[in-house]
mmCIF file of N, CA and C in Angstrom:
data_model
loop_
_atom_site.group_PDB
_atom_site.id
_atom_site.type_symbol
_atom_site.label_atom_id
_atom_site.label_comp_id
_atom_site.label_asym_id
_atom_site.label_seq_id
_atom_site.Cartn_x
_atom_site.Cartn_y
_atom_site.Cartn_z
ATOM 1 N N MET A 574 0.832 -1.171 0.000
ATOM 2 C CA MET A 574 0.000 0.000 0.000
ATOM 3 C C MET A 574 0.878 1.237 0.000
ATOM 4 N N ASN A 575 0.618 2.171 -0.908
ATOM 5 C CA ASN A 575 1.422 3.381 -1.003
ATOM 6 C C ASN A 575 0.935 4.433 -0.025
ATOM 7 N N LYS A 576 1.863 5.034 0.631
ATOM 8 C CA LYS A 576 1.537 6.098 1.571
ATOM 9 C C LYS A 576 1.444 7.411 0.805
ATOM 10 N N ALA A 577 0.445 8.188 1.070
ATOM 11 C CA ALA A 577 0.265 9.470 0.394
ATOM 12 C C ALA A 577 1.353 10.436 0.835
ATOM 13 N N VAL A 578 1.808 11.239 -0.109
ATOM 14 C CA VAL A 578 2.832 12.240 0.187
ATOM 15 C C VAL A 578 2.186 13.400 0.918
ATOM 16 N N SER A 579 2.789 13.797 2.011
ATOM 17 C CA SER A 579 2.280 14.918 2.796
ATOM 18 C C SER A 579 3.072 16.169 2.458
ATOM 19 N N PHE A 580 2.353 17.243 2.191
ATOM 20 C CA PHE A 580 3.012 18.507 1.882
ATOM 21 C C PHE A 580 2.975 19.454 3.076
ATOM 22 N N ASP A 581 2.666 18.906 4.234
ATOM 23 C CA ASP A 581 2.589 19.730 5.436
ATOM 24 C C ASP A 581 3.963 20.187 5.906
ATOM 25 N N GLN A 582 4.965 19.333 5.729
ATOM 26 C CA GLN A 582 6.316 19.671 6.167
ATOM 27 C C GLN A 582 7.237 19.750 4.959
ATOM 28 N N PRO A 583 8.117 20.749 4.926
ATOM 29 C CA PRO A 583 9.054 20.825 3.796
ATOM 30 C C PRO A 583 10.024 19.657 3.822
ATOM 31 N N THR A 584 10.486 19.289 2.645
ATOM 32 C CA THR A 584 11.442 18.187 2.527
ATOM 33 C C THR A 584 12.783 18.568 3.142
ATOM 34 N N VAL A 585 13.207 19.805 2.906
ATOM 35 C CA VAL A 585 14.473 20.292 3.442
ATOM 36 C C VAL A 585 14.166 21.332 4.508
ATOM 37 N N GLN A 586 14.672 21.090 5.676
ATOM 38 C CA GLN A 586 14.460 22.023 6.773
ATOM 39 C C GLN A 586 15.362 23.241 6.605
ATOM 40 N N ALA A 587 14.822 24.406 6.806
ATOM 41 C CA ALA A 587 15.613 25.632 6.730
ATOM 42 C C ALA A 587 16.467 25.759 7.989
ATOM 43 N N ILE A 588 17.615 26.370 7.819
ATOM 44 C CA ILE A 588 18.482 26.627 8.965
ATOM 45 C C ILE A 588 18.164 28.022 9.475
ATOM 46 N N HIS A 589 17.754 28.092 10.713
ATOM 47 C CA HIS A 589 17.430 29.380 11.313
ATOM 48 C C HIS A 589 18.594 29.805 12.202
ATOM 49 N N VAL A 590 19.274 30.821 11.777
ATOM 50 C CA VAL A 590 20.420 31.334 12.527
ATOM 51 C C VAL A 590 19.878 32.272 13.594
ATOM 52 N N THR A 591 20.154 31.940 14.834
ATOM 53 C CA THR A 591 19.582 32.726 15.926
ATOM 54 C C THR A 591 20.629 33.373 16.829
ATOM 55 N N THR A 592 21.864 32.905 16.766
ATOM 56 C CA THR A 592 22.884 33.467 17.648
ATOM 57 C C THR A 592 23.998 34.109 16.827
ATOM 58 N N GLU A 593 24.703 34.993 17.458
ATOM 59 C CA GLU A 593 25.841 35.640 16.791
ATOM 60 C C GLU A 593 26.930 34.624 16.467
ATOM 61 N N GLN A 594 27.111 33.655 17.322
ATOM 62 C CA GLN A 594 28.099 32.601 17.063
ATOM 63 C C GLN A 594 27.746 31.850 15.780
ATOM 64 N N GLN A 595 26.477 31.556 15.566
ATOM 65 C CA GLN A 595 26.048 30.889 14.340
ATOM 66 C C GLN A 595 26.282 31.787 13.127
ATOM 67 N N ARG A 596 25.994 33.078 13.272
ATOM 68 C CA ARG A 596 26.221 34.016 12.148
ATOM 69 C C ARG A 596 27.686 34.034 11.745
ATOM 70 N N ARG A 597 28.565 34.089 12.735
ATOM 71 C CA ARG A 597 29.997 34.083 12.442
ATOM 72 C C ARG A 597 30.400 32.783 11.753
ATOM 73 N N ALA A 598 29.915 31.682 12.253
ATOM 74 C CA ALA A 598 30.268 30.383 11.671
ATOM 75 C C ALA A 598 29.768 30.277 10.235
ATOM 76 N N PHE A 599 28.559 30.737 9.966
ATOM 77 C CA PHE A 599 28.032 30.647 8.607
ATOM 78 C C PHE A 599 28.704 31.635 7.654
ATOM 79 N N ARG A 600 29.242 32.739 8.183
ATOM 80 C CA ARG A 600 30.043 33.629 7.324
ATOM 81 C C ARG A 600 31.292 32.897 6.846
ATOM 82 N N VAL A 601 31.885 32.093 7.718
ATOM 83 C CA VAL A 601 33.053 31.297 7.331
ATOM 84 C C VAL A 601 32.641 30.259 6.290
ATOM 85 N N VAL A 602 31.538 29.590 6.517
ATOM 86 C CA VAL A 602 31.056 28.587 5.559
ATOM 87 C C VAL A 602 30.803 29.234 4.201
ATOM 88 N N ASP A 603 30.182 30.405 4.196
ATOM 89 C CA ASP A 603 29.918 31.105 2.933
ATOM 90 C C ASP A 603 31.216 31.475 2.219
ATOM 91 N N ALA A 604 32.201 31.938 2.980
ATOM 92 C CA ALA A 604 33.480 32.319 2.374
ATOM 93 C C ALA A 604 34.187 31.101 1.783
ATOM 94 N N VAL A 605 34.117 29.987 2.465
ATOM 95 C CA VAL A 605 34.739 28.757 1.947
ATOM 96 C C VAL A 605 33.991 28.280 0.701
ATOM 97 N N ASP A 606 32.667 28.394 0.710
ATOM 98 C CA ASP A 606 31.891 28.014 -0.475
ATOM 99 C C ASP A 606 32.272 28.878 -1.676
ATOM 100 N N GLU A 607 32.440 30.174 -1.470
ATOM 101 C CA GLU A 607 32.867 31.055 -2.563
ATOM 102 C C GLU A 607 34.245 30.650 -3.073
ATOM 103 N N LEU A 608 35.118 30.295 -2.162
ATOM 104 C CA LEU A 608 36.455 29.839 -2.531
ATOM 105 C C LEU A 608 36.362 28.556 -3.354
ATOM 106 N N HIS A 609 35.534 27.640 -2.940
ATOM 107 C CA HIS A 609 35.371 26.384 -3.666
ATOM 108 C C HIS A 609 34.843 26.625 -5.079
ATOM 109 N N ASN A 610 33.961 27.600 -5.242
ATOM 110 C CA ASN A 610 33.417 27.901 -6.567
ATOM 111 C C ASN A 610 34.505 28.340 -7.546
ATOM 112 N N GLN A 611 35.569 28.931 -7.047
ATOM 113 C CA GLN A 611 36.643 29.401 -7.910
ATOM 114 C C GLN A 611 37.479 28.247 -8.472
ATOM 115 N N LEU A 612 37.360 27.087 -7.892
ATOM 116 C CA LEU A 612 38.140 25.945 -8.375
ATOM 117 C C LEU A 612 37.733 25.531 -9.790
ATOM 118 N N GLY A 613 36.529 25.872 -10.208
ATOM 119 C CA GLY A 613 36.087 25.555 -11.566
ATOM 120 C C GLY A 613 36.996 26.180 -12.606
ATOM 121 N N ALA A 614 37.455 27.390 -12.358
ATOM 122 C CA ALA A 614 38.358 28.056 -13.292
ATOM 123 C C ALA A 614 39.679 27.299 -13.383
ATOM 124 N N LEU A 615 40.176 26.831 -12.256
ATOM 125 C CA LEU A 615 41.422 26.072 -12.278
ATOM 126 C C LEU A 615 41.247 24.727 -12.970
ATOM 127 N N ARG A 616 40.084 24.109 -12.787
ATOM 128 C CA ARG A 616 39.831 22.845 -13.490
ATOM 129 C C ARG A 616 39.799 23.073 -15.004
ATOM 130 N N ALA A 617 39.243 24.200 -15.430
ATOM 131 C CA ALA A 617 39.216 24.518 -16.859
ATOM 132 C C ALA A 617 40.626 24.699 -17.401
ATOM 133 N N VAL A 618 41.464 25.388 -16.660
ATOM 134 C CA VAL A 618 42.857 25.580 -17.075
ATOM 135 C C VAL A 618 43.563 24.227 -17.133
ATOM 136 N N GLN A 619 43.306 23.390 -16.167
ATOM 137 C CA GLN A 619 43.911 22.059 -16.152
ATOM 138 C C GLN A 619 43.522 21.286 -17.408
ATOM 139 N N GLN A 620 42.267 21.350 -17.791
ATOM 140 C CA GLN A 620 41.824 20.652 -18.988
ATOM 141 C C GLN A 620 42.519 21.193 -20.234
ATOM 142 N N LEU A 621 42.702 22.501 -20.297
ATOM 143 C CA LEU A 621 43.394 23.097 -21.441
ATOM 144 C C LEU A 621 44.839 22.618 -21.537
ATOM 145 N N THR A 622 45.482 22.525 -20.398
ATOM 146 C CA THR A 622 46.909 22.206 -20.418
ATOM 147 C C THR A 622 47.190 20.716 -20.522
ATOM 148 N N THR A 623 46.246 19.869 -20.156
ATOM 149 C CA THR A 623 46.502 18.432 -20.200
ATOM 150 C C THR A 623 45.869 17.763 -21.411
ATOM 151 N N ASN A 624 45.214 18.512 -22.269
ATOM 152 C CA ASN A 624 44.515 17.944 -23.416
ATOM 153 C C ASN A 624 45.464 17.155 -24.317
ATOM 154 N N ASP A 625 46.608 17.729 -24.631
ATOM 155 C CA ASP A 625 47.564 17.034 -25.500
ATOM 156 C C ASP A 625 48.180 15.825 -24.806
ATOM 157 N N LYS A 626 48.408 15.922 -23.515
ATOM 158 C CA LYS A 626 49.021 14.822 -22.776
ATOM 159 C C LYS A 626 48.114 13.603 -22.725
ATOM 160 N N ALA A 627 46.818 13.829 -22.724
ATOM 161 C CA ALA A 627 45.875 12.723 -22.598
ATOM 162 C C ALA A 627 45.695 11.971 -23.901
ATOM 163 N N GLY A 628 46.394 12.378 -24.955
ATOM 164 C CA GLY A 628 46.284 11.704 -26.231
ATOM 165 C C GLY A 628 45.029 12.075 -26.993
ATOM 166 N N SER A 629 44.472 13.213 -26.678
ATOM 167 C CA SER A 629 43.256 13.656 -27.343
ATOM 168 C C SER A 629 43.551 14.012 -28.794
ATOM 169 N N LEU A 630 42.588 13.767 -29.642
ATOM 170 C CA LEU A 630 42.724 14.126 -31.049
ATOM 171 C C LEU A 630 42.507 15.611 -31.264
ATOM 172 N N GLU A 631 41.893 16.263 -30.273
ATOM 173 C CA GLU A 631 41.630 17.690 -30.399
ATOM 174 C C GLU A 631 42.946 18.456 -30.260
ATOM 175 N N ASN A 632 43.186 19.354 -31.175
ATOM 176 C CA ASN A 632 44.395 20.163 -31.145
ATOM 177 C C ASN A 632 43.985 21.592 -30.808
ATOM 178 N N LEU A 633 44.772 22.269 -30.030
ATOM 179 C CA LEU A 633 44.452 23.635 -29.636
ATOM 180 C C LEU A 633 45.544 24.597 -30.104
ATOM 181 N N PRO A 634 45.710 24.743 -31.426
ATOM 182 C CA PRO A 634 46.776 25.617 -31.910
ATOM 183 C C PRO A 634 46.551 27.092 -31.569
ATOM 184 N N GLN A 635 45.283 27.462 -31.334
ATOM 185 C CA GLN A 635 44.986 28.860 -31.027
ATOM 186 C C GLN A 635 45.354 29.234 -29.588
ATOM 187 N N LEU A 636 45.610 28.227 -28.758
ATOM 188 C CA LEU A 636 45.986 28.478 -27.371
ATOM 189 C C LEU A 636 47.467 28.821 -27.302
ATOM 190 N N GLN A 637 47.734 30.070 -26.958
ATOM 191 C CA GLN A 637 49.120 30.520 -26.891
ATOM 192 C C GLN A 637 49.588 30.563 -25.445
ATOM 193 N N ARG A 638 50.858 30.298 -25.282
ATOM 194 C CA ARG A 638 51.438 30.230 -23.942
ATOM 195 C C ARG A 638 51.236 31.537 -23.164
ATOM 196 N N GLY A 639 51.404 32.661 -23.812
ATOM 197 C CA GLY A 639 51.219 33.957 -23.149
ATOM 198 C C GLY A 639 49.786 34.167 -22.687
ATOM 199 N N ASP A 640 48.832 33.722 -23.508
ATOM 200 C CA ASP A 640 47.430 33.844 -23.127
ATOM 201 C C ASP A 640 47.123 32.962 -21.917
ATOM 202 N N LEU A 641 47.695 31.772 -21.916
ATOM 203 C CA LEU A 641 47.492 30.872 -20.789
ATOM 204 C C LEU A 641 48.104 31.455 -19.508
ATOM 205 N N ALA A 642 49.253 32.068 -19.635
ATOM 206 C CA ALA A 642 49.895 32.702 -18.476
ATOM 207 C C ALA A 642 49.029 33.841 -17.937
ATOM 208 N N THR A 643 48.427 34.611 -18.830
ATOM 209 C CA THR A 643 47.545 35.698 -18.408
ATOM 210 C C THR A 643 46.324 35.149 -17.698
ATOM 211 N N LEU A 644 45.742 34.091 -18.261
ATOM 212 C CA LEU A 644 44.577 33.455 -17.639
ATOM 213 C C LEU A 644 44.918 32.954 -16.241
ATOM 214 N N LEU A 645 46.058 32.297 -16.102
ATOM 215 C CA LEU A 645 46.476 31.809 -14.789
ATOM 216 C C LEU A 645 46.687 32.952 -13.801
ATOM 217 N N SER A 646 47.202 34.067 -14.279
ATOM 218 C CA SER A 646 47.409 35.231 -13.423
ATOM 219 C C SER A 646 46.078 35.773 -12.914
ATOM 220 N N VAL A 647 45.099 35.877 -13.790
ATOM 221 C CA VAL A 647 43.777 36.373 -13.397
ATOM 222 C C VAL A 647 43.124 35.423 -12.404
ATOM 223 N N VAL A 648 43.172 34.136 -12.709
ATOM 224 C CA VAL A 648 42.564 33.140 -11.824
ATOM 225 C C VAL A 648 43.270 33.137 -10.470
ATOM 226 N N SER A 649 44.580 33.226 -10.468
ATOM 227 C CA SER A 649 45.336 33.224 -9.212
ATOM 228 C C SER A 649 45.000 34.445 -8.357
ATOM 229 N N ALA A 650 44.921 35.606 -8.979
ATOM 230 C CA ALA A 650 44.598 36.827 -8.236
ATOM 231 C C ALA A 650 43.206 36.730 -7.623
ATOM 232 N N ASP A 651 42.260 36.200 -8.387
ATOM 233 C CA ASP A 651 40.902 36.042 -7.881
ATOM 234 C C ASP A 651 40.865 35.039 -6.735
ATOM 235 N N LEU A 652 41.598 33.953 -6.885
ATOM 236 C CA LEU A 652 41.640 32.933 -5.845
ATOM 237 C C LEU A 652 42.294 33.476 -4.574
ATOM 238 N N GLU A 653 43.332 34.280 -4.725
ATOM 239 C CA GLU A 653 43.977 34.898 -3.564
ATOM 240 C C GLU A 653 43.015 35.813 -2.824
ATOM 241 N N ALA A 654 42.198 36.570 -3.562
ATOM 242 C CA ALA A 654 41.219 37.462 -2.938
ATOM 243 C C ALA A 654 40.189 36.653 -2.147
ATOM 244 N N HIS A 655 39.741 35.538 -2.698
ATOM 245 C CA HIS A 655 38.778 34.707 -1.995
ATOM 246 C C HIS A 655 39.404 34.028 -0.782
ATOM 247 N N CYS A 656 40.670 33.652 -0.878
ATOM 248 C CA CYS A 656 41.379 33.079 0.278
ATOM 249 C C CYS A 656 41.469 34.098 1.407
ATOM 250 N N ALA A 657 41.776 35.334 1.064
ATOM 251 C CA ALA A 657 41.873 36.388 2.069
ATOM 252 C C ALA A 657 40.526 36.614 2.749
ATOM 253 N N LYS A 658 39.457 36.569 1.962
ATOM 254 C CA LYS A 658 38.119 36.748 2.523
ATOM 255 C C LYS A 658 37.767 35.600 3.463
ATOM 256 N N ALA A 659 38.088 34.383 3.069
ATOM 257 C CA ALA A 659 37.815 33.225 3.925
ATOM 258 C C ALA A 659 38.642 33.294 5.207
ATOM 259 N N ARG A 660 39.904 33.693 5.078
ATOM 260 C CA ARG A 660 40.772 33.814 6.254
ATOM 261 C C ARG A 660 40.242 34.881 7.210
ATOM 262 N N GLU A 661 39.800 36.008 6.665
ATOM 263 C CA GLU A 661 39.252 37.085 7.498
ATOM 264 C C GLU A 661 37.996 36.617 8.234
ATOM 265 N N ALA A 662 37.119 35.916 7.509
ATOM 266 C CA ALA A 662 35.891 35.422 8.154
ATOM 267 C C ALA A 662 36.214 34.427 9.248
ATOM 268 N N ALA A 663 37.169 33.550 9.023
ATOM 269 C CA ALA A 663 37.561 32.568 10.028
ATOM 270 C C ALA A 663 38.192 33.249 11.236
ATOM 271 N N THR A 664 39.032 34.231 10.994
ATOM 272 C CA THR A 664 39.692 34.949 12.091
ATOM 273 C C THR A 664 38.664 35.698 12.937
ATOM 274 N N ARG A 665 37.723 36.367 12.246
ATOM 275 C CA ARG A 665 36.683 37.093 12.972
ATOM 276 C C ARG A 665 35.832 36.131 13.803
ATOM 277 N N ALA A 666 35.519 34.971 13.235
ATOM 278 C CA ALA A 666 34.718 33.999 13.971
ATOM 279 C C ALA A 666 35.486 33.466 15.181
ATOM 280 N N ALA A 667 36.779 33.223 15.011
ATOM 281 C CA ALA A 667 37.597 32.707 16.111
ATOM 282 C C ALA A 667 37.720 33.729 17.249
ATOM 283 N N LYS A 668 37.783 35.007 16.876
ATOM 284 C CA LYS A 668 37.898 36.069 17.886
ATOM 285 C C LYS A 668 36.556 36.408 18.519
ATOM 286 N N GLY A 669 35.488 35.972 17.871
ATOM 287 C CA GLY A 669 34.164 36.285 18.392
ATOM 288 C C GLY A 669 33.678 37.658 17.960
ATOM 289 N N ASP A 670 34.247 38.182 16.879
ATOM 290 C CA ASP A 670 33.824 39.503 16.375
ATOM 291 C C ASP A 670 32.553 39.390 15.556
#
């Protein structure tokens, strides 16, 4: 016998932040999540640089070394900014600010 689906309660419970300690902790979580999102750019660069090594038939003659260096510089600078933000959030949470 199939049980009827009840829509009285949500499937995913919302997180209700009620204390300052929780706010600080979730600021750290948010900063780490933003940092994790930046890894997609590095994965894309990795795919560009390892394409020939993997024996792929696809050739990337338009990809120039200088352009790749510029891309890595932009990605690195952005990643450093996100690391600093995550570090600041963690430090503030540890100090109780």
